Coordinates of C-alpha atoms in Angstrom, one line a residue:
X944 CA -32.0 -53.9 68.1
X945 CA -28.7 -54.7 69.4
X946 CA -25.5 -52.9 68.0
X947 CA -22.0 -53.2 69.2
X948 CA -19.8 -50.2 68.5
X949 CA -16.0 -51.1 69.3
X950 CA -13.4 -48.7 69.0
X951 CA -10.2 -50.0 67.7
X952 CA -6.8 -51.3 68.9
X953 CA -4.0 -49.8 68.0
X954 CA -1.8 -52.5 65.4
X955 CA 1.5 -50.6 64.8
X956 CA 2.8 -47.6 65.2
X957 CA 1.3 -45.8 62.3
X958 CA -1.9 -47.5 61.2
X959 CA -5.4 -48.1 62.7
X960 CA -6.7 -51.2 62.3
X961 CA -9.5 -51.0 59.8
X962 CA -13.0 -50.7 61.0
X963 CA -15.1 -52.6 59.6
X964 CA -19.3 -52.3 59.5
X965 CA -21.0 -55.8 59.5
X966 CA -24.6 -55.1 58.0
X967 CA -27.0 -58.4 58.2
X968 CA -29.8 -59.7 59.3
X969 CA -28.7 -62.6 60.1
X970 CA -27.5 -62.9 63.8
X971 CA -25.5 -66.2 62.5
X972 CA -23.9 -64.2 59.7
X973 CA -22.9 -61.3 61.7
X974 CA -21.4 -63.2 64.8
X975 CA -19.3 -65.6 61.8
X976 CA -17.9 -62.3 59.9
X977 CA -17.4 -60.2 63.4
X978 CA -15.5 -63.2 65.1
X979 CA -13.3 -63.3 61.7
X980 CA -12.4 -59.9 61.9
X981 CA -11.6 -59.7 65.4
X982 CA -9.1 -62.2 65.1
X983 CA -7.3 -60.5 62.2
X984 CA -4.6 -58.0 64.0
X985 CA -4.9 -55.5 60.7
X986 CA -8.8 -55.3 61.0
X987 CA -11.5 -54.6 63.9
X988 CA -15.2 -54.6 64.1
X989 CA -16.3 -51.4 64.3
X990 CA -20.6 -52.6 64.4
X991 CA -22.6 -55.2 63.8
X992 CA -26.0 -54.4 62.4
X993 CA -29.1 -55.4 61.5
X994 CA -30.4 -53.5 58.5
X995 CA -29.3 -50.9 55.9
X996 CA -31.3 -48.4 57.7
X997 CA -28.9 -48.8 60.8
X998 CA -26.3 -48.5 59.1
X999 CA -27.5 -45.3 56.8
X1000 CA -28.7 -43.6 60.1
X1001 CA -25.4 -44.5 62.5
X1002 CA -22.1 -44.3 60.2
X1003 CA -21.8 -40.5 61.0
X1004 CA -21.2 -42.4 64.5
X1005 CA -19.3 -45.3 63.8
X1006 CA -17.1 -44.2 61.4
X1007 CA -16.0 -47.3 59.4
X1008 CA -13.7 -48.1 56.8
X1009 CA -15.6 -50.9 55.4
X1010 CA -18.4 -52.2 55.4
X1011 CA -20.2 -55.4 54.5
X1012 CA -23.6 -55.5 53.4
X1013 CA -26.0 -58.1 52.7
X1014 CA -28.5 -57.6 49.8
X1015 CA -31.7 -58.7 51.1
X1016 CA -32.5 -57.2 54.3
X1017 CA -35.6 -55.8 56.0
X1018 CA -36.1 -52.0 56.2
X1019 CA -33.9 -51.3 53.8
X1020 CA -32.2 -53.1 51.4
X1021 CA -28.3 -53.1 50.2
X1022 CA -28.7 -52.1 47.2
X1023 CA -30.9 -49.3 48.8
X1024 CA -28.5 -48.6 51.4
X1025 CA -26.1 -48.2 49.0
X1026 CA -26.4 -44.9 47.5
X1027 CA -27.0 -43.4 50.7
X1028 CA -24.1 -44.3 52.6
X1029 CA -21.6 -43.3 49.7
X1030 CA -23.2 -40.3 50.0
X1031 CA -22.7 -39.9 53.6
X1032 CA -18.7 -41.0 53.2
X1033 CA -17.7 -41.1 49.7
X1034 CA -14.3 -43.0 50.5
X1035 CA -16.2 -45.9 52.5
X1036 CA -14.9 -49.1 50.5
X1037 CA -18.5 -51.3 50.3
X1038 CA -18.2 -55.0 49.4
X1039 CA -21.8 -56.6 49.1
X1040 CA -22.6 -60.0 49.8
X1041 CA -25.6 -62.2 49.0
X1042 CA -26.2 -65.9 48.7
X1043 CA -25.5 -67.2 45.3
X1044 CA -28.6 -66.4 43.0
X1045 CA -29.2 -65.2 39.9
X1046 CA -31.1 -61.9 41.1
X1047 CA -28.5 -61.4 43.4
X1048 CA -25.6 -61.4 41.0
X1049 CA -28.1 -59.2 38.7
X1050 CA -28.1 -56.9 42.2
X1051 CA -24.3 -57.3 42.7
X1052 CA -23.7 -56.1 39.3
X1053 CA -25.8 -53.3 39.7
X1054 CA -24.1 -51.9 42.9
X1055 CA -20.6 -52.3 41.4
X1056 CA -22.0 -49.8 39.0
X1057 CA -23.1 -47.6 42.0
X1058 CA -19.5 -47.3 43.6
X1059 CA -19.5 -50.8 45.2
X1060 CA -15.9 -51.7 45.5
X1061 CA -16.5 -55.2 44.9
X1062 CA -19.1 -58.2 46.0
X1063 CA -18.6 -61.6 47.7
X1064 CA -20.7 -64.8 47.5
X1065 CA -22.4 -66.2 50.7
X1066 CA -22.2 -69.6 51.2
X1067 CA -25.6 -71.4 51.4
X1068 CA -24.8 -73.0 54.6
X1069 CA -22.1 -72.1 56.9
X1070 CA -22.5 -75.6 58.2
X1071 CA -20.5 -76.6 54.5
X1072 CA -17.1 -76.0 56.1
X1073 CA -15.2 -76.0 53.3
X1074 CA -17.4 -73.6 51.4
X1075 CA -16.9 -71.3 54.9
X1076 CA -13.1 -71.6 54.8
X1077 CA -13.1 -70.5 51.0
X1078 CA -15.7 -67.2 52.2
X1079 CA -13.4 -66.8 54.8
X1080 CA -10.6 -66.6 53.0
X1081 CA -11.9 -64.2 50.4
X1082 CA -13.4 -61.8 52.8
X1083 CA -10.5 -60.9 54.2
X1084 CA -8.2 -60.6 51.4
X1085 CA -10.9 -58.1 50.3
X1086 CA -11.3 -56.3 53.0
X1087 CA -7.8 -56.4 53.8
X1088 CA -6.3 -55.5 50.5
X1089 CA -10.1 -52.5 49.5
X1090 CA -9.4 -51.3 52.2
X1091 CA -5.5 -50.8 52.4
X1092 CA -6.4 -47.6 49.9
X1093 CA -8.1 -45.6 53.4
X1094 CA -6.2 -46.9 55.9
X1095 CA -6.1 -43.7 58.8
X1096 CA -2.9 -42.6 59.6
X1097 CA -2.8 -42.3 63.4
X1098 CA -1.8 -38.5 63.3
X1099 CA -4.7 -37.9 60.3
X1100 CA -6.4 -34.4 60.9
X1101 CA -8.4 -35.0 57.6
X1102 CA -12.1 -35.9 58.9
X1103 CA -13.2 -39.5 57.7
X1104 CA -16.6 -38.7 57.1
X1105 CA -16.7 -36.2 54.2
X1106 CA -19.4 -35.5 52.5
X1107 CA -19.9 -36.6 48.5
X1108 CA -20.4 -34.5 45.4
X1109 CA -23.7 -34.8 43.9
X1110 CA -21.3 -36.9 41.1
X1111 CA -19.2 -39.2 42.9
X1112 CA -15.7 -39.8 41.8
X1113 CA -16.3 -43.1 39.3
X1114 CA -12.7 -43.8 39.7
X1115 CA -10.7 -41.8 42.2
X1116 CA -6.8 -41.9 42.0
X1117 CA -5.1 -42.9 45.3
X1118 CA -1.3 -42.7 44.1
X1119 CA 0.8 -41.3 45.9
X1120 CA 4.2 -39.3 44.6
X1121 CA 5.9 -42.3 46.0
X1122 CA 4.8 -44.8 43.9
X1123 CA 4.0 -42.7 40.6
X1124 CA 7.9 -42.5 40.9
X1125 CA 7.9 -46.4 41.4
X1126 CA 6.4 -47.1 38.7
X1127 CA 8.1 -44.9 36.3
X1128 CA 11.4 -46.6 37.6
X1129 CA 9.9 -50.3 36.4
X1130 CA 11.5 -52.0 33.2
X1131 CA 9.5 -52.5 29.9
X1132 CA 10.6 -54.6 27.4
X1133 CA 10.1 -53.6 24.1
X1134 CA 7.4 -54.9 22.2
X1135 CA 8.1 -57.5 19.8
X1136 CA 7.6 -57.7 16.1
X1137 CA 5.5 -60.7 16.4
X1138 CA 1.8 -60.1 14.9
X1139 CA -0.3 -61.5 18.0
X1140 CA -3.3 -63.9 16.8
X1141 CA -5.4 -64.0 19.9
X1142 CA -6.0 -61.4 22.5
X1143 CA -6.1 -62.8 26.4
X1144 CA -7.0 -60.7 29.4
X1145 CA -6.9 -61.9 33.3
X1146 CA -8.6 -60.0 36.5
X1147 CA -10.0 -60.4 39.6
X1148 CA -11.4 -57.4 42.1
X1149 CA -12.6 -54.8 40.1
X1150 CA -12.2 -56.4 36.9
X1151 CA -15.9 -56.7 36.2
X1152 CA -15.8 -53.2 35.5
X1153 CA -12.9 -52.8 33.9
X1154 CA -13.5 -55.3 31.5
X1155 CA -16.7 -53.8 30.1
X1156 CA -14.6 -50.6 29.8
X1157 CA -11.9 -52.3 27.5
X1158 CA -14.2 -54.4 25.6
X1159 CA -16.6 -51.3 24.2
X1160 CA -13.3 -49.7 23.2
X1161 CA -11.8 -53.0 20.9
X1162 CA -14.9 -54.1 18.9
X1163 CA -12.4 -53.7 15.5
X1164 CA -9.5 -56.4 17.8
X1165 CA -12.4 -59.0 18.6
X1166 CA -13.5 -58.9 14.5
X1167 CA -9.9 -59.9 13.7
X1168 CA -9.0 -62.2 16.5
X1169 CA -10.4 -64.6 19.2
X1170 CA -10.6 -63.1 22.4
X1171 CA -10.6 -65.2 26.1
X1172 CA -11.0 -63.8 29.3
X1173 CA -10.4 -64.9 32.6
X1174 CA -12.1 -63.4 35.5
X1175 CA -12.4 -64.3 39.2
X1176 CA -15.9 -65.2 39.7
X1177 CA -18.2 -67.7 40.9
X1178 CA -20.6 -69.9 38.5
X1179 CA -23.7 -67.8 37.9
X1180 CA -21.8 -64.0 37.9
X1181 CA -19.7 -65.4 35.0
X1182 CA -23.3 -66.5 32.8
X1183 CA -24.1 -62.5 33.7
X1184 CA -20.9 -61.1 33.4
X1185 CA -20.5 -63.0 29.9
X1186 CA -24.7 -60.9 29.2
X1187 CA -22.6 -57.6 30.2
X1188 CA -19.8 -58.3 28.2
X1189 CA -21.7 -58.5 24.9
X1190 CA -24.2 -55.4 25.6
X1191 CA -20.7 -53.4 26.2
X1192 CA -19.1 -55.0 23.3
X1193 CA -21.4 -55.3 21.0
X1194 CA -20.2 -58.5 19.7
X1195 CA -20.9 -62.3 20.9
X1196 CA -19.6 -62.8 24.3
X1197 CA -20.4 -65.9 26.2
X1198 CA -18.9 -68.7 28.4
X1199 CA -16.6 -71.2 27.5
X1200 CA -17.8 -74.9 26.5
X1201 CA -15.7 -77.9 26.9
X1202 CA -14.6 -78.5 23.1
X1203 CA -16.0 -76.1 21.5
X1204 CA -13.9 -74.1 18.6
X1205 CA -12.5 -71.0 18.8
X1206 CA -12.8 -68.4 16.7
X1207 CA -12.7 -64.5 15.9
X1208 CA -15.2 -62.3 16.3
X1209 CA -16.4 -64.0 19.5
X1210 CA -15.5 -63.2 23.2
X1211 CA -14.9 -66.8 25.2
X1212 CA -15.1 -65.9 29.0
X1213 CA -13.8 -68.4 31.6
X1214 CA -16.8 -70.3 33.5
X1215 CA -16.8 -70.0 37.4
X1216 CA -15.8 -72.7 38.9
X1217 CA -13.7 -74.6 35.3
X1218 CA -10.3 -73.6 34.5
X1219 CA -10.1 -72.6 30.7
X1220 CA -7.4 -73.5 28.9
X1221 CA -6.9 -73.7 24.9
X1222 CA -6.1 -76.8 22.8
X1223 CA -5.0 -77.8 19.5
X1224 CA -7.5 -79.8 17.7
X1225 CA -6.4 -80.8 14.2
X1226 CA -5.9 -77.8 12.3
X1227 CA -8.8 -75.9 14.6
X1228 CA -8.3 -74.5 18.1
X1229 CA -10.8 -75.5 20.9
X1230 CA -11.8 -74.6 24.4
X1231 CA -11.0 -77.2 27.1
X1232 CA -12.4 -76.7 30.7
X1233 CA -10.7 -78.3 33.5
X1234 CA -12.1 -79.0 37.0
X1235 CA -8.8 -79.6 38.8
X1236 CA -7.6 -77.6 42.0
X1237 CA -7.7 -74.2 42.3
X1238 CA -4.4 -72.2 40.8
X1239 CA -3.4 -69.6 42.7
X1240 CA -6.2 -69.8 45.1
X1241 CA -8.5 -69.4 42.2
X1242 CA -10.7 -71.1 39.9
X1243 CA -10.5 -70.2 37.0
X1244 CA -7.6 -69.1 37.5
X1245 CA -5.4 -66.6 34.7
X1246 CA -2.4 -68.6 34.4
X1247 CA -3.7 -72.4 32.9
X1248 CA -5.1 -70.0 30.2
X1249 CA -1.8 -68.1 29.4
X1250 CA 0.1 -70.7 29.6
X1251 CA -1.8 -73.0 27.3
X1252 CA -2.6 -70.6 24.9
X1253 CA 1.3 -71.0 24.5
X1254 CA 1.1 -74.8 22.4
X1255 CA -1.6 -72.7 20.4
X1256 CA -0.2 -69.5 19.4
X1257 CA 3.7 -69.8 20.6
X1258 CA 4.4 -66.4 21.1
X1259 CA 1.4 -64.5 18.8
X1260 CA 0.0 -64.0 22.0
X1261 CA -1.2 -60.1 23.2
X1262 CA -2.1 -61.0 27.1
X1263 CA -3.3 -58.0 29.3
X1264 CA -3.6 -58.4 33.3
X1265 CA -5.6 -55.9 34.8
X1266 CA -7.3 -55.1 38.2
X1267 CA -6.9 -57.5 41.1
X1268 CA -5.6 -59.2 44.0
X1269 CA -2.7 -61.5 44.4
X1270 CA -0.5 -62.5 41.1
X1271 CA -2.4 -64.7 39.1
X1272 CA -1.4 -64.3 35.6
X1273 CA 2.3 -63.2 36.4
X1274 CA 4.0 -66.7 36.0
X1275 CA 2.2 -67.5 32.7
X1276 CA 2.7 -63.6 31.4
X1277 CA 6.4 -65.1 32.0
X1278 CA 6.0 -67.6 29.6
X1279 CA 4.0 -66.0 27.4
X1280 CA 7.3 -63.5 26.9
X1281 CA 9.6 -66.3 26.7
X1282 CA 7.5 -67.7 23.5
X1283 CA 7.8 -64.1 22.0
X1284 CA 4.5 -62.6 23.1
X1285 CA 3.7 -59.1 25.3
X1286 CA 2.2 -58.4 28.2
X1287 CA 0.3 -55.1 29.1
X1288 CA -1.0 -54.3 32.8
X1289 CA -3.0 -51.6 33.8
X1290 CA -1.2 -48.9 36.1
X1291 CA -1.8 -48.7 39.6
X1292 CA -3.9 -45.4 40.1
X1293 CA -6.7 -46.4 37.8
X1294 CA -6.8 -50.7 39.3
X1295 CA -9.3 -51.4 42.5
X1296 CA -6.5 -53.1 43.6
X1297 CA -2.7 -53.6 42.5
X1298 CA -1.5 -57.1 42.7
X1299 CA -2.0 -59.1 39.4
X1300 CA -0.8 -56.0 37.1
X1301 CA 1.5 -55.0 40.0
X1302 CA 3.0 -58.7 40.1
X1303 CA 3.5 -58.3 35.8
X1304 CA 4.9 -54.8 36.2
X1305 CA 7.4 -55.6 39.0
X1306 CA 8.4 -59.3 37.3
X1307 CA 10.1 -56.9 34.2
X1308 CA 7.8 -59.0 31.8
X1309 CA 5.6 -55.9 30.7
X1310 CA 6.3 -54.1 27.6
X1311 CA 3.3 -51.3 28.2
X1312 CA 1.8 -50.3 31.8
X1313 CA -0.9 -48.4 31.3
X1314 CA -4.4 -46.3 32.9
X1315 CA -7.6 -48.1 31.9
X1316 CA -8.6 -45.6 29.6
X1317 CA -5.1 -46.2 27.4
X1318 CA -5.4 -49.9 27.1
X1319 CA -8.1 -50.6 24.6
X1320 CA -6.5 -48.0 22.3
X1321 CA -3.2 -49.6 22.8
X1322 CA -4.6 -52.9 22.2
X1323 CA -6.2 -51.9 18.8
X1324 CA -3.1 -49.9 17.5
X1325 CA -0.9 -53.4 18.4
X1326 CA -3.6 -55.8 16.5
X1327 CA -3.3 -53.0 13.7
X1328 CA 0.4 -53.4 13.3
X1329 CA 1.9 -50.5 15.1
X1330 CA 4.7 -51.2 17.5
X1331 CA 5.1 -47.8 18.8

C-alpha cells in the first residue's frame, strides 16, 4: 500500500488550501482526481488511498477537509467507511462517487442520508473525454464550493479533528453574524395577489434531501395543483429520486414524459439528462423534454422550466429555489416575477450550499427567504389563499 500524505501550500494570506482525501481503488482514478486537485491553487491533496479502511484508520493523521470516496472498494466499503469517519471528524464534507448504476445510486442515496454532503457520478471510461471534462468540472465546483463551509483559518486554534456526538448534527448551521445581518438587509417584494396554479421548485447540491423534506410537508398543495421539479442529477438518480419522492410524499411522483399531460395531484420531476419545459396543448398543459445544450452548465437545467411555465400560467406561478450551486433558476425566477408570480428561496444556514437561492435572494426577486423547515408551511398557507 502506497499512500502519499502532502501538507499544503499556503494560497492567501488567510486561508489553507483545502485538503482533500482521495479514497479509490483504482490507481487510474486516484492519479486523475489527485493531478486535478493539485492544479487548483484553492485545493491540495492531502492522500491518496486505496480503501475505506485506510482512510478510517489514518484521518486522525491526515487531517482532511474533504474527502472523496468510491463505493465499491475492497476491505471496506464507502458506504461502510462512511459512518466511521464522520464519527472520527464530524465536520469532514464526504462527497461519494461511483460509476453510474442503479445500486449505486440506491447506495448514493443511502449515504446522503448518513451525512454525505453530496455524490458525484464516475464516468465509465476516463478515455470518453468529454464525459471526463464534465466529472472534472463538477468535482471541483463540489469540492470547492462543500468545502468553502470548513475552510481553516491560518491562525485557527480550534482542533480539526473533533470527535461526534453519538447523534450527529443532521443539519448544522454555519452562519456567521456577518451574513445573518446580510441577509436580513436583502429586499423582498411583496407577495402578489395572484392565486398561483402550479407549484415549481429548482436545486442542485443538497437538494435531494431537501426535496423529500418539503414534499412530506405539502401533500394538501400537490392535491390542488401540479407540481414540477427540477433537480441536478444524472439519468438513473432521477428514476430513484422520483421512487423517494413519492414514499416521502405520499402522492404519485415520477419522471417527466415527452407529451404527456399535466395534472394535479401528481409530482413531474425533471429526467437527467432532458430539459423539462411545459407547453400548451389545446386547452390541456403537457410536458415537453428537450435534449438541447446544457443551460447553465446543467441539464436539466431550472430555468427552461420557469421560464416556460410562463406561456402556461403567466404569472400564477409559486417557484421555490432551494439548495445549490451556481444560479440556475435566478434568470427565470426574473421572469416569472415580471409575469406576476413569487419566488421563495431557502435561507442560507439551513442550504448545503448557497448559490441558486443566494442568486434569487440577492437579484431582489424574492418575496419570502426562508429555513427549510418554513417553506412547506409557507407554500401551503400561499396555495390556501393567505398572503401574509
Amino acid at each position: 500500500m502506497s499512500v502519499d500524505v502532502i501538507s499544503p501550500a499556503v494560497v492567501d494570506s488567510r486561508y489553507e488550501p483545502l485538503r482533500v482525501m482521495v479514497v479509490d481503488d483504482s490507481v487510474v482514478i486516484r492519479g486523475l482526481i489527485s493531478r486535478w486537485i493539485e492544479a487548483e491553487p484553492d485545493m491540495a491533496v492531502a492522500a491518496s488511498l486505496r480503501t475505506g479502511l485506510d482512510a478510517v484508520n489514518q484521518i486522525e493523521r491526515i487531517n482532511p477537509d474533504v474527502a472523496i470516496l468510491d463505493i465499491e472498494m475492497p476491505e471496506l466499503d464507502g458506504i461502510s467507511a462512511l459512518p466511521q469517519l464522520l464519527a472520527k471528524k464530524r465536520n469532514l464534507v464526504i462527497i461519494m462517487a461511483s460509476t453510474l448504476t442503479r445500486r449505486n445510486a440506491e447506495i448514493s442515496f443511502k449515504a446522503m442520508s448518513l451525512g454525505a454532503a453530496d455524490y458525484i457520478p464516475k464516468p465509465e471510461s476516463t478515455r470518453e473525454i468529454s464525459a471526463a471534462d464534465v466529472f472534472k468540472h463538477d468535482l471541483l465546483q463540489k469540492i470547492r464550493h462543500l468545502g468553502a463551509k470548513v475552510r481553516r483559518l491560518k491562525s485557527a486554534t480550534t482542533p480539526s479533528i473533533v470527535p461526534a456526538p453519538a447523534a450527529r448534527e443532521a443539519a448544522p448551521s454555519f452562519k456567521s453574524v456577518t451574513s445573518v445581518a446580510a441577509q436580513a438587509q436583502l429586499v423582498k417584494r411583496p407577495f402578489s395577489a395572484t392565486m398561483p396554479r402550479a407549484l415549481l421548485i429548482g436545486s442542485s447540491t443538497g437538494g435531494p434531501q431537501a426535496l423529500m423534506t418539503l414534499v412530506a410537508e405539502i401533500g394538501a398543495v400537490i392535491d390542488k395543483v401540479p407540481v414540477l421539479i427540477t433537480q441536478h442529477m444524472p439519468p438513473t438518480f432521477t428514476t430513484i429520486l422520483a421512487e423517494h419522492l413519492a414514499r416521502a410524499s405520499k402522492r404519485p411522483a415520477r419522471e417527466g414524459v415527452d407529451g404527456e399531460l399535466v395534472k394535479a395531484g401528481q409530482v413531474y420531476l425533471a429526467p437527467g439528462g432532458k430539459h423539462m419545459r411545459t407547453v400548451r396543448q389545446g386547452a390541456n398543459i403537457a410536458i415537453a423534454l428537450d435534449d438541447g445544450p446544457p443551460v447553465n452548465f446543467c441539464k436539466p437545467a431550472v430555468d427552461p422550466l420557469f421560464t416556460s411555465a410562463i406561456d402556461v400560467w403567466q404569472g400564477a406561478i409559486l417557484a421555490v429555489v432551494l439548495t445549490g450551486m451556481g444560479s440556475d433558476g435566478m434568470r427565470g425566477g426574473k421572469d416569472i416575477v415580471a409575469a406576476g408570480g413569487n419566488v421563495i428561496a431557502q435561507d442560507e444556514a439551513s442550504s448545503v450550499v448557497w448559490g441558486m437561492p443566494g442568486a434569487a435572494a440577492n437579484a431582489g426577486i424574492c418575496s419570502a427567504i426562508l429555513p427549510l423547515n418554513q417553506i412547506g408551511s409557507k407554500v401551503v398557507r400561499l396555495f390556501s389563499g393567505d398572503r401574509s
